């Protein structure tokens, strides 16, 4: 509902808001609700330049993605890029 509208609105979100809404999406997922639209936002946070944003992205992707997910390859590439 409201979180999806925040991401799809034309107004850009601050870094704080992006992290806050991803933590909320993670909590929503832990409650058993579907949050498929949050995968892209988590991947965007993994590609950010600051450690705090990357941390949120990696933790949320760790919860959102299963071992059979197609986006897992992108996550692995991102990890490899950050390590090297």
Short mmCIF file of N, CA, C and O in Angstrom, two decimals:
data_model
loop_
_atom_site.label_atom_id
_atom_site.label_comp_id
_atom_site.label_asym_id
_atom_site.label_seq_id
_atom_site.Cartn_x
_atom_site.Cartn_y
_atom_site.Cartn_z
N UNK A 1 0.77 -1.17 0.00
CA UNK A 1 0.00 0.00 0.00
C UNK A 1 0.83 1.27 0.00
O UNK A 1 1.25 1.75 -1.02
N UNK A 2 1.04 1.80 1.17
CA UNK A 2 1.66 3.13 1.28
C UNK A 2 3.14 3.11 0.91
O UNK A 2 3.64 4.06 0.32
N UNK A 3 3.83 2.03 1.27
CA UNK A 3 5.26 1.96 0.94
C UNK A 3 5.45 1.86 -0.56
O UNK A 3 6.33 2.51 -1.14
N UNK A 4 4.62 1.09 -1.23
CA UNK A 4 4.71 0.98 -2.69
C UNK A 4 4.46 2.34 -3.34
O UNK A 4 5.13 2.71 -4.29
N UNK A 5 3.52 3.10 -2.80
CA UNK A 5 3.24 4.44 -3.34
C UNK A 5 4.43 5.37 -3.16
O UNK A 5 4.71 6.21 -4.00
N UNK A 6 5.14 5.23 -2.04
CA UNK A 6 6.32 6.08 -1.80
C UNK A 6 7.38 5.83 -2.87
O UNK A 6 8.02 6.75 -3.35
N UNK A 7 7.58 4.56 -3.23
CA UNK A 7 8.60 4.23 -4.23
C UNK A 7 8.16 4.59 -5.65
O UNK A 7 9.00 4.86 -6.50
N UNK A 8 6.88 4.57 -5.92
CA UNK A 8 6.42 4.85 -7.28
C UNK A 8 6.07 6.31 -7.52
O UNK A 8 5.80 6.69 -8.65
N UNK A 9 6.07 7.13 -6.48
CA UNK A 9 5.75 8.54 -6.68
C UNK A 9 6.89 9.25 -7.40
O UNK A 9 8.03 8.78 -7.42
N UNK A 10 6.59 10.39 -7.96
CA UNK A 10 7.60 11.14 -8.71
C UNK A 10 8.59 11.85 -7.77
O UNK A 10 9.66 12.25 -8.19
N UNK A 11 8.24 12.01 -6.52
CA UNK A 11 9.12 12.65 -5.55
C UNK A 11 10.25 11.69 -5.17
O UNK A 11 10.01 10.53 -4.85
N UNK A 12 11.48 12.18 -5.22
CA UNK A 12 12.61 11.32 -4.88
C UNK A 12 12.71 11.16 -3.36
O UNK A 12 12.44 12.10 -2.60
N UNK A 13 13.11 9.98 -2.95
CA UNK A 13 13.23 9.68 -1.53
C UNK A 13 14.65 9.98 -1.05
O UNK A 13 15.62 9.77 -1.77
N UNK A 14 14.76 10.41 0.18
CA UNK A 14 16.08 10.61 0.77
C UNK A 14 16.68 9.25 1.11
O UNK A 14 15.98 8.23 1.13
N UNK A 15 17.96 9.23 1.38
CA UNK A 15 18.63 8.00 1.76
C UNK A 15 18.01 7.42 3.03
O UNK A 15 17.79 6.22 3.12
N UNK A 16 17.72 8.28 3.98
CA UNK A 16 17.09 7.84 5.23
C UNK A 16 15.75 7.18 4.96
O UNK A 16 15.45 6.11 5.51
N UNK A 17 14.93 7.79 4.10
CA UNK A 17 13.62 7.23 3.79
C UNK A 17 13.73 5.89 3.07
O UNK A 17 12.97 4.96 3.34
N UNK A 18 14.68 5.78 2.15
CA UNK A 18 14.88 4.51 1.45
C UNK A 18 15.21 3.39 2.43
O UNK A 18 14.66 2.29 2.34
N UNK A 19 16.12 3.68 3.35
CA UNK A 19 16.49 2.66 4.35
C UNK A 19 15.31 2.34 5.25
O UNK A 19 15.04 1.17 5.53
N UNK A 20 14.60 3.35 5.68
CA UNK A 20 13.46 3.15 6.57
C UNK A 20 12.40 2.27 5.93
O UNK A 20 11.90 1.33 6.55
N UNK A 21 12.07 2.55 4.67
CA UNK A 21 11.03 1.78 4.00
C UNK A 21 11.49 0.36 3.69
O UNK A 21 10.69 -0.57 3.70
N UNK A 22 12.78 0.16 3.43
CA UNK A 22 13.26 -1.20 3.22
C UNK A 22 13.20 -2.01 4.51
O UNK A 22 12.86 -3.19 4.50
N UNK A 23 13.54 -1.39 5.64
CA UNK A 23 13.41 -2.10 6.93
C UNK A 23 11.95 -2.45 7.19
O UNK A 23 11.63 -3.53 7.69
N UNK A 24 11.04 -1.55 6.83
CA UNK A 24 9.61 -1.84 6.99
C UNK A 24 9.17 -2.98 6.08
O UNK A 24 8.38 -3.83 6.49
N UNK A 25 9.68 -3.00 4.85
CA UNK A 25 9.36 -4.10 3.94
C UNK A 25 9.89 -5.42 4.48
O UNK A 25 9.23 -6.46 4.37
N UNK A 26 11.07 -5.39 5.07
CA UNK A 26 11.63 -6.61 5.64
C UNK A 26 10.75 -7.12 6.78
O UNK A 26 10.46 -8.32 6.86
N UNK A 27 10.30 -6.24 7.62
CA UNK A 27 9.41 -6.62 8.72
C UNK A 27 8.09 -7.18 8.18
O UNK A 27 7.58 -8.19 8.68
N UNK A 28 7.57 -6.56 7.13
CA UNK A 28 6.34 -7.03 6.51
C UNK A 28 6.53 -8.43 5.95
O UNK A 28 5.66 -9.29 6.09
N UNK A 29 7.68 -8.69 5.33
CA UNK A 29 7.99 -10.02 4.80
C UNK A 29 8.08 -11.03 5.94
O UNK A 29 7.60 -12.16 5.80
N UNK A 30 8.67 -10.63 7.05
CA UNK A 30 8.79 -11.54 8.19
C UNK A 30 7.43 -11.89 8.78
O UNK A 30 7.25 -12.95 9.37
N UNK A 31 6.45 -11.01 8.61
CA UNK A 31 5.10 -11.28 9.07
C UNK A 31 4.35 -12.21 8.12
O UNK A 31 3.26 -12.66 8.44
N UNK A 32 4.93 -12.50 6.96
CA UNK A 32 4.34 -13.45 6.03
C UNK A 32 3.64 -12.84 4.83
O UNK A 32 3.02 -13.56 4.06
N UNK A 33 3.76 -11.55 4.65
CA UNK A 33 3.11 -10.89 3.51
C UNK A 33 4.05 -10.87 2.30
O UNK A 33 5.26 -10.95 2.43
N UNK A 34 3.45 -10.75 1.12
CA UNK A 34 4.21 -10.73 -0.12
C UNK A 34 4.75 -9.32 -0.38
O UNK A 34 3.99 -8.35 -0.36
N UNK A 35 6.04 -9.21 -0.61
CA UNK A 35 6.67 -7.91 -0.89
C UNK A 35 7.57 -8.02 -2.12
O UNK A 35 8.69 -7.53 -2.13
N UNK A 36 7.05 -8.63 -3.17
CA UNK A 36 7.82 -8.85 -4.38
C UNK A 36 8.36 -7.55 -4.98
O UNK A 36 9.42 -7.52 -5.57
N UNK A 37 7.62 -6.46 -4.83
CA UNK A 37 8.06 -5.20 -5.43
C UNK A 37 9.30 -4.63 -4.74
O UNK A 37 9.95 -3.76 -5.27
N UNK A 38 9.66 -5.14 -3.57
CA UNK A 38 10.80 -4.63 -2.83
C UNK A 38 12.14 -5.16 -3.29
O UNK A 38 13.18 -4.65 -2.87
N UNK A 39 12.14 -6.17 -4.16
CA UNK A 39 13.41 -6.73 -4.63
C UNK A 39 14.25 -5.69 -5.36
O UNK A 39 15.45 -5.58 -5.14
N UNK A 40 13.61 -4.93 -6.23
CA UNK A 40 14.35 -3.92 -7.00
C UNK A 40 14.93 -2.86 -6.09
O UNK A 40 16.08 -2.44 -6.25
N UNK A 41 14.17 -2.43 -5.09
CA UNK A 41 14.67 -1.40 -4.17
C UNK A 41 15.85 -1.93 -3.35
O UNK A 41 16.81 -1.20 -3.11
N UNK A 42 15.79 -3.18 -2.96
CA UNK A 42 16.90 -3.76 -2.21
C UNK A 42 18.14 -3.87 -3.09
O UNK A 42 19.26 -3.60 -2.63
N UNK A 43 17.96 -4.23 -4.36
CA UNK A 43 19.09 -4.32 -5.27
C UNK A 43 19.70 -2.94 -5.51
O UNK A 43 20.92 -2.80 -5.60
N UNK A 44 18.85 -1.92 -5.59
CA UNK A 44 19.36 -0.55 -5.76
C UNK A 44 20.18 -0.13 -4.55
O UNK A 44 21.20 0.56 -4.70
N UNK A 45 19.76 -0.52 -3.37
CA UNK A 45 20.51 -0.16 -2.16
C UNK A 45 21.85 -0.89 -2.12
O UNK A 45 22.83 -0.34 -1.64
N UNK A 46 21.91 -2.09 -2.64
CA UNK A 46 23.18 -2.82 -2.68
C UNK A 46 24.18 -2.12 -3.59
O UNK A 46 25.39 -2.20 -3.36
N UNK A 47 23.69 -1.45 -4.60
CA UNK A 47 24.57 -0.77 -5.55
C UNK A 47 24.94 0.65 -5.11
O UNK A 47 25.66 1.35 -5.81
N UNK A 48 24.47 1.05 -3.94
CA UNK A 48 24.76 2.41 -3.45
C UNK A 48 26.23 2.56 -3.09
O UNK A 48 26.97 1.58 -3.01
N UNK A 49 26.62 3.78 -2.83
CA UNK A 49 28.04 4.03 -2.56
C UNK A 49 28.41 3.98 -1.08
O UNK A 49 29.56 3.75 -0.76
N UNK A 50 27.47 4.17 -0.18
CA UNK A 50 27.80 4.19 1.24
C UNK A 50 27.58 2.82 1.87
O UNK A 50 26.74 2.03 1.44
N UNK A 51 28.35 2.57 2.91
CA UNK A 51 28.27 1.28 3.60
C UNK A 51 26.90 1.07 4.23
O UNK A 51 26.35 -0.04 4.17
N UNK A 52 26.32 2.10 4.82
CA UNK A 52 25.03 1.96 5.50
C UNK A 52 23.93 1.53 4.52
O UNK A 52 23.09 0.70 4.85
N UNK A 53 23.95 2.08 3.33
CA UNK A 53 22.96 1.71 2.32
C UNK A 53 23.20 0.28 1.84
O UNK A 53 22.25 -0.50 1.68
N UNK A 54 24.46 -0.07 1.60
CA UNK A 54 24.79 -1.43 1.17
C UNK A 54 24.37 -2.44 2.22
O UNK A 54 23.85 -3.51 1.89
N UNK A 55 24.59 -2.11 3.48
CA UNK A 55 24.24 -3.03 4.57
C UNK A 55 22.75 -3.35 4.55
O UNK A 55 22.35 -4.51 4.62
N UNK A 56 21.93 -2.33 4.42
CA UNK A 56 20.48 -2.53 4.37
C UNK A 56 20.11 -3.38 3.15
O UNK A 56 19.33 -4.34 3.26
N UNK A 57 20.69 -3.07 2.01
CA UNK A 57 20.39 -3.82 0.79
C UNK A 57 20.74 -5.29 0.90
O UNK A 57 19.96 -6.16 0.52
N UNK A 58 21.92 -5.58 1.46
CA UNK A 58 22.35 -6.97 1.59
C UNK A 58 21.49 -7.75 2.59
O UNK A 58 21.12 -8.89 2.35
N UNK A 59 21.17 -7.13 3.71
CA UNK A 59 20.35 -7.82 4.71
C UNK A 59 18.96 -8.11 4.16
O UNK A 59 18.43 -9.22 4.31
N UNK A 60 18.36 -7.12 3.51
CA UNK A 60 17.01 -7.30 2.98
C UNK A 60 17.02 -8.33 1.85
O UNK A 60 16.14 -9.19 1.79
N UNK A 61 18.01 -8.30 0.97
CA UNK A 61 18.09 -9.31 -0.10
C UNK A 61 18.29 -10.70 0.49
O UNK A 61 17.77 -11.68 -0.05
N UNK A 62 19.04 -10.79 1.56
CA UNK A 62 19.23 -12.08 2.22
C UNK A 62 17.92 -12.69 2.69
O UNK A 62 17.75 -13.91 2.69
N UNK A 63 17.00 -11.86 3.09
CA UNK A 63 15.70 -12.35 3.53
C UNK A 63 14.74 -12.56 2.36
O UNK A 63 13.99 -13.53 2.33
N UNK A 64 14.77 -11.65 1.39
CA UNK A 64 13.80 -11.69 0.29
C UNK A 64 14.06 -12.83 -0.69
O UNK A 64 13.13 -13.41 -1.21
N UNK A 65 15.31 -13.12 -1.00
CA UNK A 65 15.63 -14.04 -2.09
C UNK A 65 15.81 -15.47 -1.59
O UNK A 65 16.38 -15.70 -0.53
N UNK A 66 15.35 -16.42 -2.39
CA UNK A 66 15.57 -17.83 -2.10
C UNK A 66 16.69 -18.34 -3.00
O UNK A 66 17.13 -17.64 -3.92
N UNK A 67 17.10 -19.56 -2.78
CA UNK A 67 18.22 -20.09 -3.56
C UNK A 67 17.87 -20.32 -5.03
O UNK A 67 18.77 -20.45 -5.85
N UNK A 68 16.59 -20.35 -5.36
CA UNK A 68 16.18 -20.58 -6.75
C UNK A 68 15.79 -19.30 -7.46
O UNK A 68 15.29 -19.34 -8.58
N UNK A 69 15.99 -18.16 -6.84
CA UNK A 69 15.57 -16.89 -7.41
C UNK A 69 16.52 -16.45 -8.52
O UNK A 69 17.74 -16.62 -8.43
N UNK A 70 15.95 -15.88 -9.57
CA UNK A 70 16.75 -15.43 -10.72
C UNK A 70 17.64 -14.24 -10.37
O UNK A 70 18.68 -14.05 -10.99
N UNK A 71 17.24 -13.44 -9.40
CA UNK A 71 18.03 -12.26 -9.02
C UNK A 71 19.27 -12.62 -8.20
O UNK A 71 20.12 -11.77 -7.95
N UNK A 72 19.38 -13.86 -7.81
CA UNK A 72 20.50 -14.27 -6.98
C UNK A 72 21.84 -14.08 -7.70
O UNK A 72 22.84 -13.72 -7.07
N UNK A 73 21.84 -14.27 -8.99
CA UNK A 73 23.07 -14.06 -9.78
C UNK A 73 23.53 -12.60 -9.68
O UNK A 73 24.71 -12.31 -9.54
N UNK A 74 22.59 -11.66 -9.74
CA UNK A 74 22.93 -10.25 -9.60
C UNK A 74 23.49 -9.93 -8.22
O UNK A 74 24.41 -9.13 -8.08
N UNK A 75 22.93 -10.56 -7.21
CA UNK A 75 23.43 -10.36 -5.84
C UNK A 75 24.85 -10.88 -5.73
O UNK A 75 25.72 -10.23 -5.14
N UNK A 76 25.10 -12.04 -6.29
CA UNK A 76 26.45 -12.60 -6.24
C UNK A 76 27.46 -11.72 -6.96
O UNK A 76 28.57 -11.52 -6.48
N UNK A 77 27.06 -11.16 -8.09
CA UNK A 77 27.95 -10.24 -8.82
C UNK A 77 28.21 -8.98 -8.01
O UNK A 77 29.33 -8.46 -8.01
N UNK A 78 27.20 -8.50 -7.31
CA UNK A 78 27.37 -7.31 -6.49
C UNK A 78 28.33 -7.57 -5.32
O UNK A 78 29.18 -6.74 -4.99
N UNK A 79 28.19 -8.73 -4.71
CA UNK A 79 29.10 -9.11 -3.62
C UNK A 79 30.52 -9.18 -4.12
O UNK A 79 31.45 -8.67 -3.49
N UNK A 80 30.70 -9.82 -5.26
CA UNK A 80 32.03 -9.95 -5.84
C UNK A 80 32.64 -8.59 -6.16
O UNK A 80 33.80 -8.34 -5.89
N UNK A 81 31.84 -7.69 -6.69
CA UNK A 81 32.33 -6.35 -7.01
C UNK A 81 32.72 -5.59 -5.75
O UNK A 81 33.75 -4.91 -5.73
N UNK A 82 31.93 -5.73 -4.69
CA UNK A 82 32.23 -5.02 -3.44
C UNK A 82 33.48 -5.57 -2.75
O UNK A 82 34.21 -4.82 -2.11
N UNK A 83 33.70 -6.86 -2.88
CA UNK A 83 34.87 -7.46 -2.24
C UNK A 83 36.15 -7.08 -2.96
O UNK A 83 37.17 -6.81 -2.33
N UNK A 84 36.09 -7.06 -4.27
CA UNK A 84 37.28 -6.74 -5.06
C UNK A 84 37.38 -5.27 -5.18
O UNK A 84 38.10 -4.50 -5.09
#
